[in-house]
XYZ file of C-alpha atoms in Angstrom:
787
model
C -9.844 18.139 38.681
C -7.885 15.813 36.283
C -9.184 12.254 36.285
C -6.882 9.634 37.662
C -8.213 6.648 35.672
C -10.449 5.780 32.873
C -11.514 7.950 29.915
C -10.005 11.342 30.156
C -7.128 10.417 32.423
C -3.516 10.895 31.631
C -2.650 7.307 32.494
C 1.110 6.632 32.042
C 2.007 4.564 29.007
C 2.439 1.006 30.321
C 4.299 -0.091 27.271
C 7.113 2.426 27.959
C 8.388 0.291 30.891
C 9.758 -2.399 28.466
C 10.986 0.261 26.007
C 12.832 2.272 28.545
C 14.423 -0.737 30.049
C 15.532 -2.360 27.024
C 13.187 -5.412 27.075
C 11.014 -4.654 24.003
C 10.683 -7.501 21.510
C 11.413 -6.068 17.987
C 11.554 -8.149 14.828
C 15.350 -7.981 14.941
C 15.419 -9.446 18.384
C 13.717 -12.606 17.001
C 16.038 -15.429 15.897
C 14.836 -18.851 14.931
C 17.130 -21.830 15.411
C 19.110 -22.595 12.308
C 18.254 -19.467 10.457
C 20.107 -18.367 7.408
C 20.617 -14.710 6.429
C 19.685 -12.790 3.244
C 21.537 -9.933 1.604
C 19.928 -8.322 -1.560
C 22.077 -7.251 -4.520
C 20.396 -3.931 -5.423
C 20.655 -1.947 -8.609
C 23.196 0.986 -8.635
C 21.536 2.509 -11.728
C 18.153 3.975 -11.954
C 17.123 2.416 -15.302
C 18.660 -0.493 -17.161
C 18.111 -3.678 -19.057
C 19.401 -6.808 -17.513
C 21.297 -8.806 -20.181
C 22.671 -11.424 -17.862
C 23.437 -12.539 -14.161
C 26.246 -14.708 -13.354
C 26.166 -16.178 -9.970
C 28.723 -19.095 -10.377
C 31.479 -17.523 -8.422
C 29.169 -16.224 -5.708
C 27.408 -19.599 -5.314
C 30.895 -21.267 -4.604
C 31.732 -18.976 -1.770
C 31.810 -20.160 1.830
C 28.443 -20.437 3.609
C 26.204 -19.688 0.640
C 23.020 -21.764 0.745
C 21.253 -20.425 -2.473
C 21.200 -17.539 -4.599
C 17.905 -16.371 -6.129
C 17.102 -14.102 -9.091
C 14.087 -12.959 -10.892
C 14.019 -16.273 -12.935
C 13.093 -18.057 -9.610
C 9.949 -15.840 -9.386
C 8.564 -16.507 -12.885
C 4.994 -17.594 -12.385
C 4.901 -15.957 -8.890
C 2.606 -13.026 -8.526
C 3.994 -9.483 -8.257
C 3.248 -7.101 -5.355
C -0.285 -5.807 -5.764
C -1.609 -2.158 -5.364
C -4.581 -1.990 -2.957
C -6.440 0.873 -4.741
C -7.490 1.203 -8.285
C -8.067 4.877 -9.395
C -10.284 5.522 -12.411
C -9.188 8.433 -14.457
C -11.338 11.467 -15.653
C -12.164 9.518 -18.810
C -13.576 6.602 -16.860
C -10.538 4.399 -17.737
C -8.677 2.384 -15.015
C -5.132 3.478 -14.090
C -2.056 1.999 -15.794
C -0.943 -0.733 -13.294
C 2.431 -2.404 -14.133
C 3.829 -5.620 -12.575
C 5.914 -5.278 -9.574
C 8.167 -8.387 -9.398
C 9.644 -9.482 -6.022
C 13.066 -9.570 -7.740
C 13.862 -7.628 -10.844
C 12.789 -9.291 -14.145
C 14.299 -7.951 -17.520
C 14.797 -4.407 -16.230
C 15.773 -2.411 -13.153
C 13.640 0.795 -12.610
C 15.243 2.521 -9.650
C 18.375 2.665 -7.607
C 17.706 0.038 -4.919
C 15.606 -2.295 -7.153
C 16.593 -5.759 -5.866
C 18.231 -7.902 -8.569
C 19.342 -10.909 -6.721
C 19.278 -12.357 -3.128
C 21.944 -14.321 -1.562
C 20.834 -16.652 1.429
C 23.921 -17.849 3.451
C 24.888 -19.056 6.949
C 25.726 -15.521 8.099
C 24.940 -12.013 7.089
C 28.581 -11.332 6.387
C 28.832 -14.305 4.079
C 25.750 -13.332 2.207
C 26.976 -9.860 1.746
C 30.358 -11.055 0.536
C 28.729 -13.325 -2.039
C 26.411 -10.664 -3.327
C 29.459 -8.497 -4.069
C 30.810 -11.454 -6.252
C 27.643 -11.615 -8.436
C 28.283 -10.232 -11.955
C 25.343 -8.519 -13.621
C 25.412 -7.211 -17.149
C 23.091 -4.051 -17.285
C 22.618 -1.969 -20.301
C 22.207 1.642 -19.055
C 18.938 3.276 -20.187
C 17.951 6.967 -19.895
C 16.483 7.629 -16.382
C 13.150 9.510 -16.249
C 13.191 11.690 -12.996
C 11.319 14.924 -13.744
C 7.625 14.371 -13.915
C 6.725 16.828 -16.525
C 9.478 15.585 -18.706
C 8.260 12.025 -18.114
C 5.007 13.037 -19.739
C 6.512 14.734 -22.769
C 6.173 13.179 -26.259
C 8.913 10.715 -26.808
C 9.942 10.289 -23.167
C 11.699 7.061 -22.179
C 9.168 4.718 -20.565
C 9.773 3.281 -17.155
C 7.591 0.338 -18.187
C 7.808 -0.758 -21.760
C 4.443 -2.522 -21.736
C 2.621 0.798 -20.752
C 1.385 3.323 -23.184
C 3.164 6.222 -21.411
C 4.549 7.201 -18.036
C 1.070 8.444 -17.069
C -0.478 6.196 -14.355
C -3.785 8.248 -14.353
C -5.157 11.816 -15.164
C -7.663 12.250 -12.395
C -10.357 14.895 -12.306
C -12.521 15.638 -9.294
C -15.196 16.597 -9.303
C -15.273 16.521 -13.143
C -18.797 17.778 -13.370
C -17.660 20.958 -11.495
C -14.922 21.895 -13.923
C -16.829 24.181 -16.197
C -18.411 26.116 -13.331
C -15.084 26.487 -11.700
C -13.430 27.755 -14.831
C -16.148 30.275 -15.222
C -15.952 31.458 -11.608
C -12.156 31.919 -11.933
C -12.545 33.768 -15.180
C -15.121 36.183 -13.716
C -13.536 36.491 -10.263
C -12.922 40.026 -8.733
C -9.375 38.536 -7.725
C -7.455 35.460 -8.407
C -4.409 34.438 -6.474
C -2.189 31.912 -8.139
C 0.633 29.911 -6.486
C 3.024 27.241 -7.885
C 4.609 25.140 -5.151
C 6.349 21.842 -4.537
C 5.574 19.400 -1.656
C 9.022 18.086 -1.144
C 9.879 14.360 -1.261
C 10.545 12.847 2.169
C 12.224 9.737 3.509
C 10.273 8.418 6.519
C 13.150 7.194 8.483
C 11.464 5.430 11.470
C 13.885 4.629 14.280
C 13.618 0.854 13.523
C 14.595 -0.257 9.933
C 12.452 -2.884 8.191
C 13.203 -6.535 9.217
C 11.713 -9.738 8.010
C 12.168 -13.300 9.549
C 10.314 -16.191 7.829
C 10.063 -19.875 9.138
C 8.574 -22.784 7.281
C 7.223 -25.905 8.979
C 7.325 -28.675 6.376
C 5.315 -30.975 8.651
C 2.125 -28.914 8.602
C 3.042 -26.783 5.390
C 2.632 -23.707 7.532
C 4.708 -20.440 7.042
C 5.334 -17.817 9.664
C 6.501 -14.202 8.790
C 7.773 -11.896 11.605
C 7.867 -8.354 10.141
C 7.895 -4.763 10.952
C 4.336 -3.922 9.818
C 1.552 -1.577 10.862
C -1.057 -4.116 9.599
C -0.176 -7.910 9.824
C -3.572 -9.132 8.496
C -3.215 -7.048 5.406
C 0.286 -8.474 4.728
C -1.037 -11.839 5.250
C -3.786 -11.278 2.724
C -1.767 -9.573 0.105
C 1.241 -11.844 0.294
C -0.639 -15.016 0.775
C -3.344 -14.647 -1.836
C -1.875 -12.370 -4.437
C 1.903 -12.994 -4.361
C 2.772 -16.400 -3.074
C -0.425 -18.326 -3.241
C -0.292 -19.552 0.329
C -3.719 -20.143 1.813
C -4.462 -17.788 4.813
C -4.769 -20.655 7.261
C -1.218 -21.772 6.322
C 0.253 -18.366 6.843
C 0.890 -16.555 10.087
C 2.097 -13.023 10.151
C 3.402 -11.474 13.380
C 4.314 -7.852 13.888
C 5.803 -7.631 17.410
C 7.032 -4.240 18.787
C 7.585 -1.939 15.935
C 9.843 1.138 16.284
C 7.753 3.655 14.445
C 6.104 3.438 11.125
C 4.815 6.932 9.815
C 3.109 5.045 6.959
C 6.150 3.511 5.425
C 5.419 0.123 7.289
C 1.811 -0.055 6.001
C 2.876 -1.515 2.705
C 3.683 -5.050 1.566
C 7.451 -5.100 0.459
C 9.363 -7.545 -1.774
C 11.652 -8.441 1.126
C 8.734 -9.953 3.130
C 7.574 -11.964 0.154
C 11.147 -13.083 -0.627
C 11.968 -14.237 2.889
C 8.762 -16.237 3.058
C 9.269 -17.750 -0.419
C 13.028 -18.655 0.374
C 12.247 -20.298 3.694
C 9.868 -22.682 1.924
C 12.326 -23.153 -0.959
C 15.367 -24.196 1.292
C 13.252 -25.588 4.272
C 15.198 -23.301 6.704
C 14.401 -20.001 8.513
C 15.452 -16.910 6.634
C 16.287 -13.414 8.192
C 16.775 -10.054 6.565
C 17.490 -6.796 8.466
C 17.645 -3.628 6.422
C 20.711 -1.256 6.815
C 19.924 2.322 7.022
C 21.547 2.895 3.607
C 19.153 0.253 2.242
C 16.212 1.983 3.798
C 16.964 5.144 1.946
C 16.744 3.355 -1.461
C 14.086 0.691 -0.756
C 11.483 2.012 1.794
C 8.440 3.775 0.207
C 9.013 7.545 0.310
C 6.532 10.347 0.782
C 4.901 13.505 -0.712
C 6.656 14.691 -3.934
C 3.799 16.840 -5.538
C 4.218 19.696 -7.899
C 1.064 21.958 -7.812
C -0.499 24.993 -9.328
C -3.368 26.332 -7.218
C -5.742 29.216 -8.096
C -8.023 30.759 -5.461
C -10.833 32.975 -6.661
C -12.505 35.703 -4.489
C -15.365 38.076 -5.032
C -15.186 41.690 -4.388
C -16.015 41.150 -0.771
C -13.216 38.760 -0.397
C -15.396 35.709 -0.182
C -13.856 32.467 -1.596
C -15.792 31.610 -4.858
C -13.663 28.763 -6.540
C -10.423 26.744 -6.240
C -8.694 25.106 -9.063
C -5.570 22.783 -8.704
C -3.381 20.950 -11.116
C -0.897 18.568 -9.468
C 1.723 16.237 -10.696
C 2.131 13.391 -8.214
C 5.189 11.075 -8.339
C 4.504 7.425 -8.104
C 8.161 6.369 -8.377
C 9.037 3.280 -10.317
C 6.098 0.992 -9.242
C 2.728 1.306 -7.502
C 3.167 0.819 -3.782
C 0.287 -0.720 -1.725
C -1.867 2.532 -1.417
C 0.113 4.897 -3.588
C -2.601 5.537 -6.014
C -5.088 6.721 -3.425
C -2.934 9.230 -1.684
C -2.999 12.082 -4.330
C -6.614 11.353 -5.318
C -9.123 10.401 -2.559
C -6.926 11.255 0.441
C -5.911 14.614 -1.023
C -8.679 15.966 -3.435
C -11.486 15.349 -1.026
C -9.794 17.662 1.538
C -9.328 20.713 -0.762
C -12.351 22.543 0.860
C -10.399 22.797 4.015
C -12.200 24.661 6.749
C -13.742 27.047 4.244
C -17.098 27.325 2.461
C -15.776 27.661 -0.982
C -18.803 26.599 -3.278
C -16.821 25.260 -6.278
C -13.616 23.317 -6.429
C -11.841 21.269 -9.136
C -8.775 19.118 -8.626
C -6.719 17.558 -11.336
C -4.032 15.072 -10.659
C -1.621 13.474 -13.082
C 0.298 10.551 -11.444
C 3.467 9.865 -13.022
C 5.925 6.840 -13.134
C 9.636 7.802 -12.698
C 12.834 5.870 -12.159
C 12.860 6.677 -8.387
C 11.942 4.788 -5.314
C 8.054 4.191 -4.989
C 6.106 6.941 -3.211
C 3.269 6.101 -0.917
C 1.561 7.314 2.340
C 3.688 9.356 4.899
C 2.265 10.752 8.136
C -0.804 12.575 6.868
C -0.998 11.069 3.409
C -2.667 13.426 1.030
C -4.036 15.660 3.857
C -0.707 17.646 4.316
C -0.466 18.089 0.596
C -3.992 19.605 0.395
C -3.471 21.708 3.508
C -0.192 23.045 2.368
C -1.302 24.389 -0.924
C -4.729 25.719 0.353
C -3.089 27.528 3.331
C -0.295 28.998 1.379
C -2.512 30.381 -1.354
C -4.894 31.865 1.252
C -1.911 33.613 2.980
C -0.704 34.905 -0.390
C -4.166 36.177 -1.231
C -4.455 38.012 2.092
C -1.140 39.907 1.357
C -2.191 40.646 -2.204
C -5.476 42.123 -0.985
C -3.866 43.911 1.987
C -6.066 42.131 4.513
C -5.375 40.390 7.773
C -4.685 36.644 7.055
C -6.638 35.554 10.136
C -9.548 37.817 9.308
C -9.762 36.489 5.748
C -9.747 32.980 7.173
C -12.515 33.757 9.665
C -14.662 35.438 7.080
C -14.612 32.267 4.963
C -14.973 29.594 7.814
C -17.690 26.917 7.666
C -19.905 27.788 10.540
C -22.918 25.455 10.244
C -22.840 21.662 10.484
C -23.269 19.166 9.003
C -21.593 20.594 6.032
C -21.526 18.985 2.552
C -18.357 20.155 0.713
C -18.129 20.425 -2.992
C -15.555 17.547 -2.979
C -18.009 14.789 -1.837
C -17.445 14.623 1.948
C -19.661 15.759 4.653
C -18.128 17.369 7.950
C -20.405 16.204 10.876
C -19.060 18.539 13.493
C -16.636 21.292 14.102
C -16.091 24.777 15.386
C -13.388 26.610 13.553
C -14.125 29.925 15.209
C -13.629 28.476 18.644
C -10.133 26.820 17.672
C -8.924 30.107 16.121
C -10.144 31.989 19.290
C -8.211 29.453 21.450
C -5.169 29.738 19.198
C -5.069 33.535 19.558
C -5.190 32.951 23.395
C -2.496 30.259 23.601
C -0.236 31.849 21.244
C -0.453 35.238 22.798
C -0.907 36.853 19.361
C -1.533 40.264 21.009
C 1.987 40.254 22.311
C 3.523 39.483 18.940
C 4.300 43.080 18.023
C 6.433 43.568 21.043
C 8.290 40.198 20.324
C 8.892 41.357 16.792
C 10.340 44.621 18.071
C 12.688 42.808 20.403
C 13.776 40.581 17.478
C 14.455 43.627 15.330
C 16.541 45.196 18.120
C 18.875 42.218 17.792
C 19.105 42.578 13.976
C 16.727 39.659 13.308
C 13.510 39.479 11.158
C 10.557 37.951 13.078
C 7.541 36.601 11.320
C 4.130 35.095 12.351
C 2.470 32.452 10.307
C -1.113 31.234 10.999
C -2.991 28.554 9.332
C -5.955 26.220 9.801
C -6.336 22.594 8.788
C -8.904 19.784 8.573
C -8.236 16.180 7.941
C -10.248 13.214 7.248
C -9.439 10.183 9.458
C -10.664 6.439 9.633
C -11.272 6.047 5.933
C -14.898 4.739 5.575
C -17.385 3.320 4.922
C -16.165 0.167 3.213
C -18.909 0.023 0.594
C -18.297 3.690 -0.432
C -14.473 3.364 -0.692
C -15.030 0.054 -2.504
C -16.952 1.946 -5.211
C -14.001 4.493 -5.224
C -11.456 1.777 -6.026
C -10.357 0.344 -2.630
C -9.546 -3.370 -2.834
C -10.033 -3.914 0.886
C -12.515 -3.296 3.497
C -11.820 -0.619 5.997
C -13.682 -1.815 9.039
C -11.939 -3.055 12.109
C -12.559 -5.522 14.783
C -11.979 -6.463 18.456
C -12.471 -9.507 20.515
C -13.044 -9.012 24.247
C -12.274 -12.131 26.371
C -13.227 -11.969 30.034
C -11.257 -14.570 32.204
C -12.905 -16.470 34.942
C -11.237 -14.259 37.491
C -12.390 -11.048 35.875
C -9.238 -9.992 34.052
C -9.684 -9.257 30.397
C -7.751 -9.832 27.129
C -8.747 -7.513 24.335
C -7.644 -8.864 20.853
C -7.449 -5.794 18.506
C -7.132 -5.576 14.644
C -5.268 -2.331 15.239
C -1.475 -2.443 15.665
C 0.333 -0.269 18.138
C 3.804 1.116 17.167
C 3.980 4.200 19.202
C 0.357 5.310 19.575
C -0.061 4.001 23.124
C -2.864 1.512 22.409
C -1.809 -0.743 25.336
C -2.660 2.147 27.690
C -5.573 3.985 26.049
C -7.640 0.954 24.848
C -7.681 -0.472 28.603
C -8.885 2.974 29.700
C -11.893 2.629 27.557
C -12.907 -0.967 28.525
C -12.120 -0.407 32.205
C -14.226 2.867 32.172
C -17.120 0.917 30.774
C -16.959 -1.803 33.299
C -15.880 0.221 36.276
C -12.731 -1.913 36.942
C -9.151 -1.066 37.326
C -7.193 -0.533 33.990
C -4.490 -2.894 35.065
C -7.129 -5.746 34.602
C -7.249 -5.167 30.941
C -4.521 -6.373 28.529
C -4.159 -5.680 24.874
C -3.205 -8.289 22.333
C -2.263 -7.160 18.875
C 0.035 -7.857 16.018
C -0.274 -11.711 15.523
C -2.807 -13.015 12.988
C -2.881 -16.317 14.866
C -4.350 -14.556 17.952
C -6.192 -11.667 16.659
C -9.367 -11.404 14.523
C -8.968 -10.071 11.070
C -8.512 -6.344 11.368
C -7.093 -3.642 9.002
C -4.234 -2.355 11.037
C -3.219 1.180 12.015
C -2.848 4.187 9.701
C -4.710 7.192 8.813
C -5.500 8.050 12.483
C -7.952 5.330 12.641
C -7.194 3.204 15.595
C -9.460 4.645 18.380
C -12.251 5.827 16.078
C -12.568 2.549 14.127
C -10.975 -0.210 16.253
C -11.766 1.514 19.487
C -15.431 1.716 18.428
C -15.378 -2.067 17.735
C -13.936 -2.562 21.236
C -16.768 -0.550 22.676
C -19.464 -2.664 20.806
C -17.845 -5.913 21.921
C -17.682 -4.562 25.601
C -21.362 -3.637 25.312
C -22.084 -7.195 24.414
C -20.174 -8.420 27.354
C -22.021 -6.101 29.618
C -25.380 -7.329 28.234
C -24.517 -11.079 28.907
C -22.959 -10.230 32.209
C -26.245 -8.510 33.269
C -28.156 -11.608 32.430
C -25.871 -13.699 34.634
C -26.082 -11.238 37.372
C -29.854 -11.146 37.244
C -30.002 -14.974 37.742
C -27.486 -14.817 40.604
C -29.646 -12.123 42.327
C -33.019 -13.592 41.256
C -33.939 -10.223 39.715
C -35.271 -8.973 36.433
C -32.523 -8.346 33.772
C -34.016 -4.920 33.168
C -33.374 -3.875 36.736
C -29.641 -4.695 36.577
C -27.304 -1.798 36.842
C -23.457 -1.824 36.469
C -21.455 0.910 38.290
C -17.931 0.797 39.661
C -17.489 -2.886 39.017
C -20.729 -3.911 40.785
C -23.919 -5.191 39.427
C -26.845 -4.108 41.506
C -30.529 -4.377 41.447
C -32.158 -0.860 41.030
C -33.938 0.307 44.152
C -32.490 -2.474 46.415
C -29.271 -3.131 48.281
C -28.661 -6.370 46.408
C -25.403 -6.411 44.416
C -22.771 -8.849 43.073
C -19.235 -8.032 42.154
C -17.780 -8.016 38.587
C -15.390 -10.883 39.558
C -18.225 -13.070 40.965
C -20.194 -12.716 37.733
C -17.151 -13.572 35.637
C -16.488 -16.762 37.703
C -20.144 -17.643 37.319
C -19.860 -17.378 33.543
C -17.270 -20.103 33.684
C -18.701 -22.165 36.526
C -22.298 -22.043 35.478
C -24.023 -23.563 38.484
C -26.501 -20.744 39.164
C -28.149 -20.092 35.893
C -29.920 -22.027 33.229
C -27.703 -23.046 30.396
C -30.657 -23.230 27.979
C -30.916 -19.404 28.417
C -27.293 -18.444 28.683
C -24.209 -20.048 27.234
C -21.154 -20.491 29.417
C -18.286 -18.190 28.973
C -17.876 -14.407 28.542
C -16.285 -13.514 25.251
C -17.648 -11.277 22.446
C -16.452 -9.968 19.054
C -17.618 -6.980 17.244
C -16.762 -5.571 13.803
C -17.274 -1.813 13.183
C -17.477 -0.194 9.859
C -17.780 3.677 10.199
C -20.485 5.496 8.620
C -18.251 8.451 7.770
C -14.709 9.795 8.264
C -13.905 11.702 11.386
C -12.855 15.327 10.890
C -10.355 16.684 13.342
C -9.463 20.284 12.709
C -7.429 22.958 14.255
C -5.543 26.298 13.978
C -1.674 26.630 14.239
C 0.690 29.643 14.901
C 4.403 29.687 14.236
C 6.830 32.528 15.116
C 10.273 32.444 13.482
C 13.355 34.591 13.617
C 15.293 34.959 10.370
C 18.826 35.972 10.232
C 19.132 38.499 7.304
C 22.882 37.805 6.979
C 22.694 34.025 6.567
C 19.012 33.134 5.899
C 18.949 30.762 8.819
C 15.449 30.272 10.321
C 14.912 29.407 13.904
C 11.508 28.652 15.335
C 10.877 30.660 18.477
C 7.276 29.797 19.446
C 4.781 27.266 17.986
C 1.189 26.797 19.269
C -1.517 24.374 18.261
C -5.195 24.458 19.055
C -6.815 21.165 17.970
C -10.351 19.807 17.962
C -9.914 16.023 18.348
C -13.482 15.375 19.832
C -13.372 13.467 22.988
C -10.068 12.875 24.536
C -9.369 9.419 26.055
C -5.810 10.206 27.246
C -4.603 13.761 27.114
C -0.881 12.971 27.738
C -0.805 10.539 24.823
C -2.637 13.123 22.619
C -0.124 15.748 23.486
C 2.792 13.371 22.708
C 1.123 12.531 19.372
C 0.801 16.243 18.489
C 4.483 16.955 19.527
C 5.690 14.206 17.298
C 3.629 15.426 14.318
C 4.813 18.904 14.742
C 8.422 17.774 14.768
C 7.978 15.896 11.491
C 6.105 18.771 9.910
C 8.816 21.216 10.924
C 11.323 18.752 9.660
C 9.704 18.896 6.218
C 9.216 22.712 6.304
C 12.893 23.509 7.174
C 15.167 20.585 6.639
C 14.105 17.428 4.840
C 14.277 16.835 1.095
C 15.208 13.588 -0.911
C 16.989 14.834 -3.908
C 17.651 12.806 -7.080
C 20.106 13.946 -9.693
C 19.210 13.497 -13.556
C 20.684 9.975 -13.542
C 18.299 8.893 -10.757
C 20.816 8.685 -7.986
C 19.638 9.745 -4.498
C 22.043 12.341 -3.551
C 21.408 12.420 0.126
C 20.962 8.888 0.921
C 22.516 8.878 4.431
C 22.179 10.808 7.558
C 25.459 12.622 6.480
C 23.459 14.389 3.944
C 19.811 13.994 4.650
C 18.744 16.628 7.283
C 16.632 15.174 9.909
C 15.040 17.455 12.691
C 17.110 17.491 15.995
C 15.928 18.614 19.376
C 17.486 22.093 18.958
C 15.514 22.539 15.618
C 12.130 22.603 17.381
C 10.857 24.766 20.248
C 8.818 23.819 23.297
C 5.208 23.691 22.018
C 1.984 25.214 23.395
C -0.709 22.683 22.633
C -4.348 22.889 23.544
C -7.227 20.399 22.721
C -9.976 21.918 24.925
C -12.092 22.864 21.809
C -14.007 19.540 21.611
C -16.885 19.016 19.172
C -17.406 15.198 19.536
C -17.823 13.000 16.395
C -21.460 12.273 16.085
C -21.355 8.752 14.368
C -18.886 6.702 16.608
C -19.826 5.584 20.151
C -16.713 7.326 21.762
C -17.192 10.619 20.026
C -13.435 10.620 19.092
C -11.529 11.917 16.119
C -7.993 11.055 15.014
C -5.012 12.851 16.456
C -1.816 11.132 15.240
C -1.241 13.076 12.022
C -2.638 16.441 12.724
C 0.778 17.992 13.790
C 2.365 16.862 10.518
C -0.429 18.329 8.488
C -0.820 21.764 10.154
C 2.725 22.712 10.837
C 4.485 23.122 7.304
C 2.295 25.925 6.147
C 2.445 27.642 9.489
C 6.292 27.513 9.226
C 6.436 28.798 5.633
C 3.850 31.443 6.258
C 5.884 32.805 9.222
C 9.156 32.944 7.154
C 7.415 34.816 4.291
C 5.913 37.235 7.040
C 9.337 37.793 8.408
C 10.936 38.524 5.030
C 8.081 40.939 3.939
C 8.467 42.821 7.389
C 12.003 43.331 6.471
C 11.063 44.903 3.125
C 11.808 41.816 0.997
C 9.332 41.248 -1.857
C 9.099 37.525 -1.306
C 5.923 35.691 -1.884
C 6.941 32.051 -1.749
C 9.813 29.818 -1.087
C 9.484 26.026 -1.656
C 10.113 23.665 1.291
C 12.591 22.981 2.762
C 12.980 26.624 3.681
C 16.756 26.211 4.128
C 19.190 29.052 4.704
C 20.436 28.980 1.258
C 17.034 29.226 -0.154
C 16.009 31.984 2.078
C 19.305 33.870 1.451
C 18.699 33.557 -2.256
C 15.162 34.771 -2.130
C 16.155 37.858 0.000
C 18.893 38.636 -2.375
C 17.078 38.212 -5.598
């Protein structure tokens, strides 16, 4: 029977009540008395030298309070990168300055040149249009390989080249990998593109800044996934504001998908301007601005080689990737193609030798950073595509080839420096074959062919690493921040509880799932537990939400803090019942003395904690509040197997997804309904990447599809009803909940399943097509079918 409360129950998301009734509190809903409005004048060329900016006419226009340019930010810090990568020669990456407003040059379309602060948004926009900017056009650098050619125009004049770093991992393996590939019985090679994406969360970015001159305190309301990180980066490294004088609040946030992790120039500008004019300042991005200012995702070009022996065992993998950084290094951009990608190249397989080379390249495009999955989708796509291609070259079943090479014993140390603690890839593949009804595929293919359609089946596996950790290790790898998290559990005198978390909720369902954990541990109703997040003035210093880390890391901190609460409450209960602390048991919200009928309710113990009349204060402090930090010992490693069935119209090349099935191992499950929803959302985004989405720049650096008129987002009729299963559970061994991440899995596993299915469909129709780059659009499919 399904549980109706606590861990394992599909409790309804309590936060949805306010969202569905229009009572959510998003950053754009926040208005501070007397606020002014900002409009940014952005570059309309990808690369140019700023010879002059004339603001005289604009400054004289109605309502204009002040106009800022890069000159106002001389001596102010630039936006920092949070991860330093060391290249294969032991040298640190090239790290150019990233000014709040452009200084000297513009480096991508959308680079902010000036900012107008005015009494209304309309007045600010009108004045921005009156600013005269003299820009000398420079050649734009768009293609990554051309950017590395001798004599290429440099995006940053003060760098030696457009190469950010040339990373090799594991460098000591390279000679052995080269030898294994040279001597292999079979080598499959594939060149592919992981297409550039625009994140497009439902809510655009917003910043509202206020300044209190009386106490010299600044407050920033912002659309962020991690308010404490923004406070640290902006306060310490950009504006020089002490942390105790800077409050950052991230209220309800309408989706993030990674793009709201990062510290942006607009946040720093609004905070700076509010102090400069002693007046609140507000900026709300338009959707058009978001296309040219939000960090974008993916954009890798890769060559991968898979070596096999005569028995079809994988013997080596070698990859060479060009990764686009865009014009500047965004907050975690440098880590995505390296430590979040290279370390996952083993996948679910026992390949003994792996070498990964990544060349990160500056171009005159919008900065690129983490997007749902962040490095893991890139690794999974190239690995699962090359395995499928190898199976077809060898004439073997793609599932059988995968099964033959699965890792089956755990813990397992991969050749790319991570250790999987648990997993059962055979079980997830077994479950996939069951839920996807693969035995019935032949009949479904025949039915499609009878309609004149080509039907294909694509299968793949994935593994991801979630909850980046531990801090001391990632620090050695270049991380400039700790990756722990924290929770404070505050029990009120009447027994209700407030839990202050370092994680931020912007669609994950923390306000529902986190109380399930605490309530289950204490044996009380979930409604008695309230989650507080998003306000640095109210919560302890946590690292926010990204990388499917919230429950595994922040949830573990919450468990540790609740354990401390239980231990102290047992001491109080022991005194109340005149018993030994060792004999106290807690069950269903009642403290009892083992072997007796003595008991005291949770609420009575809580009241006694704040009205300490019945226990010695020298033994027990009054109050019932505890904080715990949790720094994981390892990543968690969710894994799964996916199957996609498509129909392809041979006349037009149009692809329709007919069935999609997912079998995932997420360890222990706190709320199955929320997990289902997370998988559904990830699948939709992965299908969007596979079939529809692609940010395209022309040779001059203009984003050609910078609106929903041209950028193809997935719609309801582009995706099927999904069959999802997460009954194959191998609990994580190193966190107290035994949980793994689930939020990114769908976006990681779905793109290769879709592309594998399309290739299978075409080959079933007699077309000699071995690969089509994403998005697998009708025009690309038709062109491939017709040579």
